[in-house]
Coordinates of C-alpha atoms in Angstrom, one line a residue:
V14 CA -0.1 0.0 0.0
Q15 CA 1.2 3.5 -0.9
L16 CA -0.1 6.7 0.3
Q17 CA 0.7 10.1 -1.1
A18 CA -0.1 13.2 0.8
S19 CA -0.4 16.6 -0.8
G20 CA -2.1 19.9 -0.4
G21 CA 0.3 21.6 2.2
G22 CA 1.5 25.1 2.1
F23 CA 1.8 28.5 3.7
V24 CA -1.4 30.1 5.0
Q25 CA -2.1 33.1 7.1
P26 CA -3.8 32.6 10.6
G27 CA -7.6 32.0 10.0
G28 CA -7.0 30.6 6.5
S29 CA -7.9 27.3 5.2
L30 CA -6.2 24.2 3.5
R31 CA -7.4 21.1 2.4
L32 CA -4.8 18.0 2.6
S33 CA -5.4 15.0 0.2
C34 CA -4.0 11.6 0.8
E35 CA -4.2 9.2 -2.4
V36 CA -4.0 5.6 -1.6
S37 CA -2.8 2.9 -4.1
G38 CA -1.8 -0.8 -4.1
R39 CA -5.0 -1.8 -2.1
T40 CA -8.7 -1.0 -1.8
L41 CA -9.0 1.8 0.4
S42 CA -12.2 0.7 2.0
S43 CA -10.1 -2.1 3.7
Y44 CA -8.5 0.5 6.0
N45 CA -9.2 2.9 8.7
M46 CA -7.4 6.3 8.0
A47 CA -6.0 8.9 10.0
W48 CA -4.0 12.1 9.8
F49 CA -1.1 12.9 12.1
R50 CA 1.1 15.8 12.4
Q51 CA 4.4 16.6 13.7
P52 CA 5.4 20.1 14.7
P53 CA 8.8 21.2 14.8
G54 CA 10.9 19.6 17.5
K55 CA 8.1 17.7 18.8
E56 CA 6.9 14.3 18.7
R57 CA 4.0 12.9 16.1
E58 CA 0.6 13.6 17.3
F59 CA -2.8 12.5 16.4
V60 CA -5.1 14.9 14.5
A61 CA -8.2 13.0 13.1
A62 CA -9.2 9.6 12.2
I63 CA -12.1 8.0 10.0
R64 CA -13.4 4.3 9.9
W65 CA -13.1 2.3 6.7
S66 CA -16.7 2.8 6.3
G67 CA -16.7 6.4 6.8
N68 CA -19.3 6.2 9.4
S69 CA -17.2 7.3 12.3
T70 CA -14.7 10.1 12.9
Y71 CA -12.5 11.2 15.6
Y72 CA -10.7 14.3 16.3
A73 CA -8.0 15.5 18.7
N74 CA -9.4 18.3 21.0
S75 CA -7.1 20.9 19.5
V76 CA -8.7 20.5 16.0
K77 CA -12.2 19.8 17.0
G78 CA -14.8 22.0 15.2
R79 CA -12.0 23.6 12.8
F80 CA -10.7 20.3 11.0
T81 CA -12.9 17.9 8.9
I82 CA -11.6 14.4 7.8
S83 CA -13.3 12.5 4.9
R84 CA -13.0 9.9 2.6
D85 CA -14.0 8.7 -1.0
N86 CA -13.4 5.0 -1.3
A87 CA -14.4 5.1 -4.9
K88 CA -11.5 7.6 -5.7
N89 CA -9.1 6.1 -3.2
M90 CA -8.8 9.3 -1.6
V91 CA -8.7 10.9 2.0
Y92 CA -9.0 14.4 2.9
L93 CA -8.6 16.8 5.8
Q94 CA -10.3 20.1 5.5
M95 CA -8.5 22.5 7.8
N96 CA -10.2 25.9 8.7
M97 CA -9.5 28.7 10.9
L98 CA -5.8 27.7 11.0
K99 CA -3.6 28.8 13.8
P100 CA 0.2 29.3 14.1
E101 CA 0.3 26.2 16.4
D102 CA -1.2 23.9 13.5
T103 CA 2.2 24.4 11.9
A104 CA 3.7 20.9 11.3
V105 CA 4.4 18.3 8.9
Y106 CA 1.1 16.2 8.3
Y107 CA 1.2 12.5 7.7
C108 CA -1.7 10.4 6.4
A109 CA -1.7 6.6 7.8
A110 CA -3.7 3.5 7.0
G111 CA -4.5 0.7 9.4
L112 CA -6.7 -2.2 10.3
V113 CA -7.1 -0.7 13.7
I114 CA -8.1 2.7 14.5
A115 CA -6.5 4.7 17.4
G116 CA -4.8 7.7 18.4
K117 CA -1.3 6.2 18.5
P118 CA 1.0 6.1 15.5
K119 CA 2.3 2.5 16.1
V120 CA -1.1 1.1 15.3
Y121 CA -0.9 2.2 11.6
D122 CA 0.6 0.0 9.0
Y123 CA 1.2 2.5 6.2
W124 CA 2.4 5.9 5.9
G125 CA 2.6 8.7 3.6
Q126 CA 5.8 10.7 3.1
G127 CA 4.2 14.1 4.8
T128 CA 3.2 17.4 3.6
Q129 CA 4.4 20.7 5.2
V130 CA 1.7 23.2 6.6
T131 CA 3.0 26.4 7.9
V132 CA 0.6 28.8 9.4
S133 CA 2.1 32.4 9.9
S134 CA 1.3 36.1 9.4

């Protein structure tokens, strides 16, 4: 399974970005999907997750109400819509796939290469 994350960039506080994660090599519907991020000098942290069916979503408290995770199994795509961005959202964002869904990186089997998001005025 290969994951390709894209959509990062530079945005001012209060702005929006949409990250995309393209999955290839296996049917996306087999996997739960998640987004993690790693701020500069810090450990990787959970952002959001979505079950393989799309019926359940989970968010870190720090992004709840601002970020939305979604998936299109027919297109093998997962998205992270990020609104009302703050400087503390600055990080490298990674998409991940796994048969288990949780807020811990170690339960995910496959990872994308990461995409940089920088929020600054």
